[in-house]
JSON list of C-alpha atoms in Angstrom, two decimals:
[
{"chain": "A", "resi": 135, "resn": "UNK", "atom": "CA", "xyz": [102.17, 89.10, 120.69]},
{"chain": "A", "resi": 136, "resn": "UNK", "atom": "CA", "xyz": [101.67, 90.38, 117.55]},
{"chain": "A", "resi": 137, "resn": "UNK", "atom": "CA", "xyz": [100.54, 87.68, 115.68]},
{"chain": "A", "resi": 138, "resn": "UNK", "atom": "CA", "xyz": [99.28, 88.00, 111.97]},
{"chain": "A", "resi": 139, "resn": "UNK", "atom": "CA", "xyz": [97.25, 85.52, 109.80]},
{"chain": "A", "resi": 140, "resn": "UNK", "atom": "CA", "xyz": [96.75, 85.03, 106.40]},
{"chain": "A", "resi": 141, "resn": "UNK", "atom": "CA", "xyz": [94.04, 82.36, 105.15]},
{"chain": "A", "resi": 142, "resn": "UNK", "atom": "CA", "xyz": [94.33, 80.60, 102.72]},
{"chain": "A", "resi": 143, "resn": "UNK", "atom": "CA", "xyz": [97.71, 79.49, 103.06]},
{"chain": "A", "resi": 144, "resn": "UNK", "atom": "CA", "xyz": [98.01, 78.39, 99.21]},
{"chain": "A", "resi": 145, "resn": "UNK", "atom": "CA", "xyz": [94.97, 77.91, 96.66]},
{"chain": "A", "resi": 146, "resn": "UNK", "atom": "CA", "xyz": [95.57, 77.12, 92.97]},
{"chain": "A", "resi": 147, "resn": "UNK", "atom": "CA", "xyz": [92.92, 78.45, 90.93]},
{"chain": "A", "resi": 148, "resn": "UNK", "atom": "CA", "xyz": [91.94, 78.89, 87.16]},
{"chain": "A", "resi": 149, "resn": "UNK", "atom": "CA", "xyz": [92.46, 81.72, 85.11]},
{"chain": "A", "resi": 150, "resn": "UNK", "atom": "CA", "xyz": [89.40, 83.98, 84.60]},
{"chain": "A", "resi": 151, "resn": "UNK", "atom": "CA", "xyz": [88.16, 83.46, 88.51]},
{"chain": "A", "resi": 152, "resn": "UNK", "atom": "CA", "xyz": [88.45, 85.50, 91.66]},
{"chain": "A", "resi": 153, "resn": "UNK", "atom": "CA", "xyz": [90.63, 84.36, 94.70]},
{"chain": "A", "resi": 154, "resn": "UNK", "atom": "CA", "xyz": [90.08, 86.13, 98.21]},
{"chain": "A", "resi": 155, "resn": "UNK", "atom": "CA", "xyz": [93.22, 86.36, 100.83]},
{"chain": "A", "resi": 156, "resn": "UNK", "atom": "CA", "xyz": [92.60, 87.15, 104.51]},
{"chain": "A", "resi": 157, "resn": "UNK", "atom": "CA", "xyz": [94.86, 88.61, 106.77]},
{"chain": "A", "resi": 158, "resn": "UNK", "atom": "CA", "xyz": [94.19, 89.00, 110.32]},
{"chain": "A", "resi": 159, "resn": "UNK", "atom": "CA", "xyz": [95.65, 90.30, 113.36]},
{"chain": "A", "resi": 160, "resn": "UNK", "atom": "CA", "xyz": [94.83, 88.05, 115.86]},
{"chain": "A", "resi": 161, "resn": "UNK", "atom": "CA", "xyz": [95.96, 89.86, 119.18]},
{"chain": "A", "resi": 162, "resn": "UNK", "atom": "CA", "xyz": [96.20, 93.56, 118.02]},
{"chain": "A", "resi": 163, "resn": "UNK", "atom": "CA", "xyz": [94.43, 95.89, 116.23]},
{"chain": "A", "resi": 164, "resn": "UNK", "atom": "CA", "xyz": [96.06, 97.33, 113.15]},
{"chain": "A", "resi": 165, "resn": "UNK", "atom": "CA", "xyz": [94.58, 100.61, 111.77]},
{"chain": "A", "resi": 166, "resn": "UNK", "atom": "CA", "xyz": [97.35, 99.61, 108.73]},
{"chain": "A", "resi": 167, "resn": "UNK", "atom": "CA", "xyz": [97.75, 96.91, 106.89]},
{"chain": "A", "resi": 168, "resn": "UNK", "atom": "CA", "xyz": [100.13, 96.64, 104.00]},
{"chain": "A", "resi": 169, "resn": "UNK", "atom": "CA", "xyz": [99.72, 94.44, 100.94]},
{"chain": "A", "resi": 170, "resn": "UNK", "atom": "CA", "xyz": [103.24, 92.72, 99.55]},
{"chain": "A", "resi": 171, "resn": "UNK", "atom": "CA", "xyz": [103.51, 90.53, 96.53]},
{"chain": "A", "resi": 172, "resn": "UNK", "atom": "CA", "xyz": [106.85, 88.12, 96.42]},
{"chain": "A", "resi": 173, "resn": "UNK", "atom": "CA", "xyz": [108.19, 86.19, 93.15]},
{"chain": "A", "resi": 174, "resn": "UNK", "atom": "CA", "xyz": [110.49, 83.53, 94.11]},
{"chain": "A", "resi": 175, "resn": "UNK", "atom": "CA", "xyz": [114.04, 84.50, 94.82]},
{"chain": "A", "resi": 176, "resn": "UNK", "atom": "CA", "xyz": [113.01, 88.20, 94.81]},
{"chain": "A", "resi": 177, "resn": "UNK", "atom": "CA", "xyz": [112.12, 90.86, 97.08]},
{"chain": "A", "resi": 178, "resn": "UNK", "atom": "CA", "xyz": [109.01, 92.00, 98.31]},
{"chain": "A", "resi": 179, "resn": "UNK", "atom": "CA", "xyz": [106.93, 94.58, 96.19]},
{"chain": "A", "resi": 180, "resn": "UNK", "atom": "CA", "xyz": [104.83, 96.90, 98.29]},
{"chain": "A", "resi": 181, "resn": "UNK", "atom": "CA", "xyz": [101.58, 96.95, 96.30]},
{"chain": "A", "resi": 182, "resn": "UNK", "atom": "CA", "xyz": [99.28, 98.84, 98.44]},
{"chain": "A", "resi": 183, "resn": "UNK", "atom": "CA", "xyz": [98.55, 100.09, 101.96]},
{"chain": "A", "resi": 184, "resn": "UNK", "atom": "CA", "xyz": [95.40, 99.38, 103.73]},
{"chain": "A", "resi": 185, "resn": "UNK", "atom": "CA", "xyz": [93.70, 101.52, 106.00]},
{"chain": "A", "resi": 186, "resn": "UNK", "atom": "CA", "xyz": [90.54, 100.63, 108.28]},
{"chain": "A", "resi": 187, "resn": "UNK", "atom": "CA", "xyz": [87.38, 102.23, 107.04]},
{"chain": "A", "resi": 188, "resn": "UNK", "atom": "CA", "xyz": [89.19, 104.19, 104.14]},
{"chain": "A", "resi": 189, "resn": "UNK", "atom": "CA", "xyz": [90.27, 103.33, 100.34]},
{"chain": "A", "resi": 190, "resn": "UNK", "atom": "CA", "xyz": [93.51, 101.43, 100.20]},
{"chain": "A", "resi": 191, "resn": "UNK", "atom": "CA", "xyz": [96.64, 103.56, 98.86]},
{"chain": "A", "resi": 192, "resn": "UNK", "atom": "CA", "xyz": [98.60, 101.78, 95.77]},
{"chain": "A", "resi": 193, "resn": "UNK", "atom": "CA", "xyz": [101.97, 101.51, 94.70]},
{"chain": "A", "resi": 194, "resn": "UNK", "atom": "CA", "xyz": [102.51, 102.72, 91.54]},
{"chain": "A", "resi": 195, "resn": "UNK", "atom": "CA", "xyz": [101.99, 100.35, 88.33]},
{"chain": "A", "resi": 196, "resn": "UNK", "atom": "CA", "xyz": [99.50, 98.45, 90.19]},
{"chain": "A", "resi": 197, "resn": "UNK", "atom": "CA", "xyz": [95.99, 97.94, 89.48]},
{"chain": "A", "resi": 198, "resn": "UNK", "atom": "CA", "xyz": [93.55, 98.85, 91.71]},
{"chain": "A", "resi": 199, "resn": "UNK", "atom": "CA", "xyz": [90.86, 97.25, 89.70]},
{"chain": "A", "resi": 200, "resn": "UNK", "atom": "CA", "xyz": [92.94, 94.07, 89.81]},
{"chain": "A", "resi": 201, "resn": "UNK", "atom": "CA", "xyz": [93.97, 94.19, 93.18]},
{"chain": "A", "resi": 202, "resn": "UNK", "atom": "CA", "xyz": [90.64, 95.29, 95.12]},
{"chain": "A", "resi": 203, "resn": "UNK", "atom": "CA", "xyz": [91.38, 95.58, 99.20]},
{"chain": "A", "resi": 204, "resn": "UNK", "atom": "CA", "xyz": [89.41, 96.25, 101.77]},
{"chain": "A", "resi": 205, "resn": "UNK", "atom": "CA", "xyz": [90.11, 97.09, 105.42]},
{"chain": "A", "resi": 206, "resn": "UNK", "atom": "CA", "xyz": [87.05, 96.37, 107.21]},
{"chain": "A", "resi": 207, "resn": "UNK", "atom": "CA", "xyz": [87.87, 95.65, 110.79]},
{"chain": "A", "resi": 208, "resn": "UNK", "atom": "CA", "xyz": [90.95, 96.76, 113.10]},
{"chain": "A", "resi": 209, "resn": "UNK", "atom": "CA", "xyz": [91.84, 93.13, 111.98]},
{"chain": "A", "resi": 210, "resn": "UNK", "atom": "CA", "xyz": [90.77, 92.31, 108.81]},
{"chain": "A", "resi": 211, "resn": "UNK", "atom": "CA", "xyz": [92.08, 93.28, 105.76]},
{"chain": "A", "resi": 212, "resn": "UNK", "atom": "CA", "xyz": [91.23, 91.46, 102.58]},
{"chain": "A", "resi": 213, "resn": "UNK", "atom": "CA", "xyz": [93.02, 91.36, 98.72]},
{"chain": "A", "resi": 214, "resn": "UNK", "atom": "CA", "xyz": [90.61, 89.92, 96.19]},
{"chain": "A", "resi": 215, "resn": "UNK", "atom": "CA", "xyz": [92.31, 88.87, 92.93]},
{"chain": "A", "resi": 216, "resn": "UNK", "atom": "CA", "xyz": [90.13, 89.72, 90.45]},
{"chain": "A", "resi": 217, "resn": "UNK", "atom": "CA", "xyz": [90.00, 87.99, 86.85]},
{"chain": "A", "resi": 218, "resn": "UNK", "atom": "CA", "xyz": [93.13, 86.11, 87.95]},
{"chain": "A", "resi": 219, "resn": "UNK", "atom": "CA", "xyz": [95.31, 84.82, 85.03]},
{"chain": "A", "resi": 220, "resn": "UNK", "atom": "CA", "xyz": [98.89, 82.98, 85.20]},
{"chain": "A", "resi": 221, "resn": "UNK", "atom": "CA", "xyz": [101.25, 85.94, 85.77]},
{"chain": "A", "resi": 222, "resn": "UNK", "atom": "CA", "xyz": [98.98, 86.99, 88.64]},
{"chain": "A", "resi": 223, "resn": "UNK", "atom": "CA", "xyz": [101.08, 83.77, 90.41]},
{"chain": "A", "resi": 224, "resn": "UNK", "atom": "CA", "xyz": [102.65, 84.67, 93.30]},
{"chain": "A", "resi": 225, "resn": "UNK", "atom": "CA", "xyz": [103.76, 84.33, 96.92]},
{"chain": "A", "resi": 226, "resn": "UNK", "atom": "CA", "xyz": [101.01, 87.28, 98.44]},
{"chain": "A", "resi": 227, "resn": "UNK", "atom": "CA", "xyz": [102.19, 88.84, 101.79]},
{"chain": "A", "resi": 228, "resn": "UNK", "atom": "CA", "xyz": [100.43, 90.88, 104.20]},
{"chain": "A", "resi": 229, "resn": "UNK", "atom": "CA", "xyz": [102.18, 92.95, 107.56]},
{"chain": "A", "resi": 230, "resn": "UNK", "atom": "CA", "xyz": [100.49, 94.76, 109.99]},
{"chain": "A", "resi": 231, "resn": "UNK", "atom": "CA", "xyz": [102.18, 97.62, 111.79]},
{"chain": "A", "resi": 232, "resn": "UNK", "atom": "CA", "xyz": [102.69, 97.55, 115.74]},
{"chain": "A", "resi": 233, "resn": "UNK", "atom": "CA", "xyz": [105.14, 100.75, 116.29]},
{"chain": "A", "resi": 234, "resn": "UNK", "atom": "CA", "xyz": [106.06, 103.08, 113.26]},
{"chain": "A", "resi": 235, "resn": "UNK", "atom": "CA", "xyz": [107.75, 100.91, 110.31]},
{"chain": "A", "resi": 236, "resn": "UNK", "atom": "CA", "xyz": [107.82, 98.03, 112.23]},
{"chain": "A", "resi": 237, "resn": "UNK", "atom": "CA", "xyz": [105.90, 95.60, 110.58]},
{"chain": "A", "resi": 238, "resn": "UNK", "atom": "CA", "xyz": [104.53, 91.84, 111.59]},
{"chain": "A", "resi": 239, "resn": "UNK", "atom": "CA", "xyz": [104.11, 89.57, 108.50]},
{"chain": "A", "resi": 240, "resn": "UNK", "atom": "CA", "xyz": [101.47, 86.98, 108.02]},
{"chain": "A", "resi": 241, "resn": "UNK", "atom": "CA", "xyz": [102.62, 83.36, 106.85]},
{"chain": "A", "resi": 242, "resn": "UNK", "atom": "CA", "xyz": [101.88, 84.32, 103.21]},
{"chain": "A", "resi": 243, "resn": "UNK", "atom": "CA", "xyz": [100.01, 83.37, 100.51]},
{"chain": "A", "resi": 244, "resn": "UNK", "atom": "CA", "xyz": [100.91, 81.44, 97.46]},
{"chain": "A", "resi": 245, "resn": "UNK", "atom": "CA", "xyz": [98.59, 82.08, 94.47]},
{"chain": "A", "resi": 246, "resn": "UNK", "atom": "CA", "xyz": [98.76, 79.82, 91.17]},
{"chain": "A", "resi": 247, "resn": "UNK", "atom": "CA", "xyz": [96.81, 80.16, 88.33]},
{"chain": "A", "resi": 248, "resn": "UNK", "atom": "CA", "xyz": [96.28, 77.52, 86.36]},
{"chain": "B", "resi": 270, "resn": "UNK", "atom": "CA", "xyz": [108.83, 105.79, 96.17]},
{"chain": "B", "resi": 271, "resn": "UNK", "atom": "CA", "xyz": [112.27, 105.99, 97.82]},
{"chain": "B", "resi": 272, "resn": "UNK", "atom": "CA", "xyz": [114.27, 102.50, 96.97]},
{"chain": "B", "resi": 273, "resn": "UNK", "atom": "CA", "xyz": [117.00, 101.24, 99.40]},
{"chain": "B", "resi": 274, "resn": "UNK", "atom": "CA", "xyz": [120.22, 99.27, 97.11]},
{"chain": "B", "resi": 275, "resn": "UNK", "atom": "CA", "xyz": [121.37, 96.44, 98.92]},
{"chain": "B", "resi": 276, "resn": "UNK", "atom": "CA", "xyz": [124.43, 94.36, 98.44]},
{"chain": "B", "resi": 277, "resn": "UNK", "atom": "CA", "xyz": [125.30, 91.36, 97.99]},
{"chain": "B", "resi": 278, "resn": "UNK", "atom": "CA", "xyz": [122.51, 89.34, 96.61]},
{"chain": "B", "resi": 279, "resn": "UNK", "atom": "CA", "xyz": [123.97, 86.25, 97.09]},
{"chain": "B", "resi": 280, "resn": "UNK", "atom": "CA", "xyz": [126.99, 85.22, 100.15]},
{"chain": "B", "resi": 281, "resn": "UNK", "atom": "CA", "xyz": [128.52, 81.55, 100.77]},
{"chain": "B", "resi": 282, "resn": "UNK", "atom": "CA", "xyz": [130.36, 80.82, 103.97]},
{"chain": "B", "resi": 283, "resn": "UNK", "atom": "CA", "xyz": [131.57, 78.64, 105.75]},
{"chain": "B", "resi": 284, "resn": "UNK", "atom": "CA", "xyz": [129.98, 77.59, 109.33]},
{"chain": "B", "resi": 285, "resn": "UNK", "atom": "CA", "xyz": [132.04, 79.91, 111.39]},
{"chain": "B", "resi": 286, "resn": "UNK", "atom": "CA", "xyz": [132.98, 83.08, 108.83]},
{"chain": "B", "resi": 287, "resn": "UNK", "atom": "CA", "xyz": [131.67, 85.95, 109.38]},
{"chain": "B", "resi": 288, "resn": "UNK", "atom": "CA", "xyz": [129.04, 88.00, 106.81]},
{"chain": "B", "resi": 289, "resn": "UNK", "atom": "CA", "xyz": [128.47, 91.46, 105.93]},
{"chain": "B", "resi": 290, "resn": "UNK", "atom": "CA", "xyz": [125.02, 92.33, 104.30]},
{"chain": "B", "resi": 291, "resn": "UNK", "atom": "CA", "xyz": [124.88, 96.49, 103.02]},
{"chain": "B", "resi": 292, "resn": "UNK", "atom": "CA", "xyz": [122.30, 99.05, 102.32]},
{"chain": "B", "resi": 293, "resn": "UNK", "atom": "CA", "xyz": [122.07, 102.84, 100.36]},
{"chain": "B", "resi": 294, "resn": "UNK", "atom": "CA", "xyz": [120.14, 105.12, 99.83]},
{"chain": "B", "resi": 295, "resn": "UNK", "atom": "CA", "xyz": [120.79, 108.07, 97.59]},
{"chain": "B", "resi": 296, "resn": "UNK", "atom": "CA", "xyz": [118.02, 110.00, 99.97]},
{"chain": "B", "resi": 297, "resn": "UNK", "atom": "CA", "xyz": [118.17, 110.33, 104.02]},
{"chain": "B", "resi": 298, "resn": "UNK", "atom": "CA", "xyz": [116.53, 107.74, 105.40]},
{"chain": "B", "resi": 299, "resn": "UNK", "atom": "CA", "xyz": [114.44, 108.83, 108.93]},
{"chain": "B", "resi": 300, "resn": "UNK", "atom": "CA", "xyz": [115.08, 104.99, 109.59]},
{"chain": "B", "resi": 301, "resn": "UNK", "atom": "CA", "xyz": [115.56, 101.61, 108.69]},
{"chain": "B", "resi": 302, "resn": "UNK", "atom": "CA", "xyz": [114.51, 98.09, 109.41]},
{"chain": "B", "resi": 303, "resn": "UNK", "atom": "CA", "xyz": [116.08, 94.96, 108.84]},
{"chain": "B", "resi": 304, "resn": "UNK", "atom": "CA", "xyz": [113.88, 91.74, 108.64]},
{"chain": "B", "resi": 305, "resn": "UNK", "atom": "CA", "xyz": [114.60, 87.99, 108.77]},
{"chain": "B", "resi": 306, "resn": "UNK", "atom": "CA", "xyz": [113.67, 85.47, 105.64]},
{"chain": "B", "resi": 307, "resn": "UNK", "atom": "CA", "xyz": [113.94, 81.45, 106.10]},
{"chain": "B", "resi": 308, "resn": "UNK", "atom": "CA", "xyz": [113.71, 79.79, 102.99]},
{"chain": "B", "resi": 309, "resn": "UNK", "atom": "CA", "xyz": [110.05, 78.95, 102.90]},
{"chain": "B", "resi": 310, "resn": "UNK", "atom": "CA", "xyz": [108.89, 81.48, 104.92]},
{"chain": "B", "resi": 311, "resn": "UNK", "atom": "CA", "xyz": [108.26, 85.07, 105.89]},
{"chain": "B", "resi": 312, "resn": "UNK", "atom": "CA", "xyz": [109.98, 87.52, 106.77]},
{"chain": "B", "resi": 313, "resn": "UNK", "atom": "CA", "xyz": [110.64, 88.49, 110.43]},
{"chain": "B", "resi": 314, "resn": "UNK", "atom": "CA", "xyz": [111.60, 91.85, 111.56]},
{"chain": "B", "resi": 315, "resn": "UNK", "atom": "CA", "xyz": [114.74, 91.99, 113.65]},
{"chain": "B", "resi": 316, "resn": "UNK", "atom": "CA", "xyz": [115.52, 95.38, 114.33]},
{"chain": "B", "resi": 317, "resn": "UNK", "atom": "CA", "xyz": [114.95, 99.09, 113.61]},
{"chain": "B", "resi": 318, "resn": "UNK", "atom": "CA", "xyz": [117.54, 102.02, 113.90]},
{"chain": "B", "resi": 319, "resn": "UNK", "atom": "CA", "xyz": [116.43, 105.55, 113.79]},
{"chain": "B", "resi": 320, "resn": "UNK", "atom": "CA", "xyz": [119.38, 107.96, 114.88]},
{"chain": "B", "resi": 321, "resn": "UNK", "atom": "CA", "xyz": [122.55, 108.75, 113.33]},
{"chain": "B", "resi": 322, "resn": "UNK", "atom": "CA", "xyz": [125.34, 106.23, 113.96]},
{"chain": "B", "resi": 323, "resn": "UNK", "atom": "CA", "xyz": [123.18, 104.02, 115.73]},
{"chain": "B", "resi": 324, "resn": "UNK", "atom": "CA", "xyz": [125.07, 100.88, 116.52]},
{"chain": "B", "resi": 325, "resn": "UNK", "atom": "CA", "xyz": [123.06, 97.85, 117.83]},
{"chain": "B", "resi": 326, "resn": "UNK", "atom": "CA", "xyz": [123.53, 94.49, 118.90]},
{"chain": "B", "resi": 327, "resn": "UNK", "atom": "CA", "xyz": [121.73, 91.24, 119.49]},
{"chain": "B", "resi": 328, "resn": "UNK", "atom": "CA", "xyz": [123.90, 88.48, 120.24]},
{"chain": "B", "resi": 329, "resn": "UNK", "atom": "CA", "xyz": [126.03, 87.39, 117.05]},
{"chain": "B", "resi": 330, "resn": "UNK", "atom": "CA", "xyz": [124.46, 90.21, 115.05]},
{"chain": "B", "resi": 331, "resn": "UNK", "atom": "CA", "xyz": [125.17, 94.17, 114.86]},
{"chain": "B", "resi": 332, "resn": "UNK", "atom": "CA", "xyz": [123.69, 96.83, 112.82]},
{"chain": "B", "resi": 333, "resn": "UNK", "atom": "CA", "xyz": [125.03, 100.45, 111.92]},
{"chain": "B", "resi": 334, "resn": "UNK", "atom": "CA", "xyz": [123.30, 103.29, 111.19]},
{"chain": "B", "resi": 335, "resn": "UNK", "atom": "CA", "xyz": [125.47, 105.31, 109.03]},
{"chain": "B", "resi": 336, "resn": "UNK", "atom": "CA", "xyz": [126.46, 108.77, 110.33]},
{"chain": "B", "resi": 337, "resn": "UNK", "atom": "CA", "xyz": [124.66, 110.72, 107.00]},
{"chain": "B", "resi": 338, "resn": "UNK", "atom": "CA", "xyz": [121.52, 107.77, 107.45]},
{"chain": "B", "resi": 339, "resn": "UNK", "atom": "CA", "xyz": [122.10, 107.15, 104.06]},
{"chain": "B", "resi": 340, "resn": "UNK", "atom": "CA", "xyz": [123.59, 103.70, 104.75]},
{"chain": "B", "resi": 341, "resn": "UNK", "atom": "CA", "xyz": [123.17, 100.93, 106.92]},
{"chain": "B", "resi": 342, "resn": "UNK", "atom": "CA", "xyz": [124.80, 97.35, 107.81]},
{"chain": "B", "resi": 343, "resn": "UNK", "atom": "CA", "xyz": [123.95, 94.40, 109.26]},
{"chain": "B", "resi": 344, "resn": "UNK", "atom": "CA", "xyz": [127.22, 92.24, 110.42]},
{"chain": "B", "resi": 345, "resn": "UNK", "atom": "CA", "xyz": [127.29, 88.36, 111.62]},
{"chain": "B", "resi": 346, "resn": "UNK", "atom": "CA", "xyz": [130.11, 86.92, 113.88]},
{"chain": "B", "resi": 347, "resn": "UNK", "atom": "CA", "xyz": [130.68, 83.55, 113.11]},
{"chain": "B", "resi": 348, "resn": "UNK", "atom": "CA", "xyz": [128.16, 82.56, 111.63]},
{"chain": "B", "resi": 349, "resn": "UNK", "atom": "CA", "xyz": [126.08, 79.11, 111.86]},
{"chain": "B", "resi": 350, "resn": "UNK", "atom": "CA", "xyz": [123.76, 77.20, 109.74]},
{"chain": "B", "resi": 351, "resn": "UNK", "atom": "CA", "xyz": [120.72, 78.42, 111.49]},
{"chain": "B", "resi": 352, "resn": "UNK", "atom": "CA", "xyz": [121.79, 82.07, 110.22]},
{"chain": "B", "resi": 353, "resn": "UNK", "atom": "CA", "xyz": [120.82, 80.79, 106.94]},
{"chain": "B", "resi": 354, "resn": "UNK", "atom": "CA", "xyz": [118.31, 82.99, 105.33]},
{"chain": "B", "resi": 355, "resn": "UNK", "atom": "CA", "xyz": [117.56, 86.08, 103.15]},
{"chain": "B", "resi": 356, "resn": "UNK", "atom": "CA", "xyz": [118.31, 89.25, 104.66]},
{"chain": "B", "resi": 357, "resn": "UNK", "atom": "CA", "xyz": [116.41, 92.43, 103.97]},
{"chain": "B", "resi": 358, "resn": "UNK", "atom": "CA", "xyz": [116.41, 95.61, 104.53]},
{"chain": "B", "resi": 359, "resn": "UNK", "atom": "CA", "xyz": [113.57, 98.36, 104.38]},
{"chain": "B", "resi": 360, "resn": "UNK", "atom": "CA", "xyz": [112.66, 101.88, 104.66]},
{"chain": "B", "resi": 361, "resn": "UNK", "atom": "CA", "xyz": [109.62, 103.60, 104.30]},
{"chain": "B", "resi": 362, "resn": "UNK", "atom": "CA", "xyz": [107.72, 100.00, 103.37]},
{"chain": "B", "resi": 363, "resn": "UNK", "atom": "CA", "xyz": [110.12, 99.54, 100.76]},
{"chain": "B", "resi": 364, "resn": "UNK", "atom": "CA", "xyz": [112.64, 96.50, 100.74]},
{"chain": "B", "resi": 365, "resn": "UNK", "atom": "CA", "xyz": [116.14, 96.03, 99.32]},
{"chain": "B", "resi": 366, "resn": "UNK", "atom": "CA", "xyz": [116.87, 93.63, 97.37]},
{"chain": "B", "resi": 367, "resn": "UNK", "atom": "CA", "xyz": [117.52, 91.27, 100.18]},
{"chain": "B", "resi": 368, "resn": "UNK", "atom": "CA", "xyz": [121.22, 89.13, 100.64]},
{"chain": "B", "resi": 369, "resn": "UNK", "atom": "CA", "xyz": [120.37, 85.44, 100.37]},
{"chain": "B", "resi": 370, "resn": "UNK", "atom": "CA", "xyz": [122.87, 83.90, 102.87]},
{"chain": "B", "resi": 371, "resn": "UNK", "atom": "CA", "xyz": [123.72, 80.52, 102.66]},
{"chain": "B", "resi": 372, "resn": "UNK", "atom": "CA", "xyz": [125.92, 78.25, 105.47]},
{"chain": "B", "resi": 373, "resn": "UNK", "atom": "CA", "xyz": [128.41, 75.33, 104.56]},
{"chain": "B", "resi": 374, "resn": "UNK", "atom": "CA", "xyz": [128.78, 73.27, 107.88]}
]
């Protein structure tokens, strides 16, 4: 059980566009859904939390305009990378929580702008 | 937010040594987690303590809970190449710095 998906698994995409990242629960529902953001060798940044049906919460120094989320299901939660340029490269992570704090991570994502 | 200071970032040992990863907090923590990070791959959680001097186990591995929850450890016995990984811990959605562990057979 427990089981979180992220699709796609890796896209490469040029600066200027949009990229959309999935991340699904596949055999729970998760009311929260938290957004993480992973440079290689480094920890993982919280950027935002994602609730169902309500505005995501973000981490300071993040841009929500950037970063747009939505939580529209119980197991869908979505990051759109808007206007993506180079630095915006990254390994993307999503978790859903089961039990409070414990957290089930999808596969991740890794972004590259080109 | 509340940031947990982990050390080391970086431990070598040989197949069979044993390895210490830390954790502090200048705040009380409520609890902590402690996830799991192959090199390509995500991180898994492994376990969560939540009261004071907590001690747990799971096989080769054993975390502490420090008596003030300000501190926390996670401690391998003899370790093997398959325990090769980054460590992290977290509290409050926020992760340490992670201890990259590495394994010479």
């Amino acid at each position: 059980g427990a089981v979180v998906s992220q699709h796609p698994s890796w896209v490469i995409c040029k600066s200027g566009t949009s990229v959309k990242i999935e991340c699904r629960s596949l055999d729970f529902q998760a009311t929260t859904m938290f957004w993480y953001r992973q440079f290689p060798k480094q920890s993982l940044m919280l950027m935002a939390t994602s609730n169902e049906g309500s505005k995501a919460t973000y981490e300071q120094g993040v841009e929500k305009d950037k970063f747009l989320i939505n939580h529209a299901s119980l197991t869908l939660s979505t990051l759109t990378v808007t206007s993506a340029h180079p630095e915006d490269s990254s390994f993307y992570i999503c978790s859903a929580s089961v039990a409070e704090y414990e957290q089930y991570f999808g596969p991740g994502t890794r972004l590259t702008v080109t | 937010g509340q940031q947990v200071m982990q050390i080391p970032q970086y431990q070598h040992v040989q197949e069979g040594e044993d390895f210490t990863t830390y954790c502090n907090s200048s705040t009380t923590l409520s609890n902590i987690q402690w996830y799991k990070q192959r090199p390509g791959g995500h991180p898994v959680f492994l376990i969560q303590l939540v009261k004071s001097g907590e001690v747990k186990k799971q096989k080769r591995l054993t975390f502490q809970f420090g008596e003030a929850k300000k501190n926390s450890s996670l401690h391998i016995t003899a370790t093997q190449t398959t325990d090769v990984g980054t460590y992290f811990c977290a509290a409050h959605m926020r992760f340490g710095a992670g201890t990259r562990l590495t394994v010479k057979p």
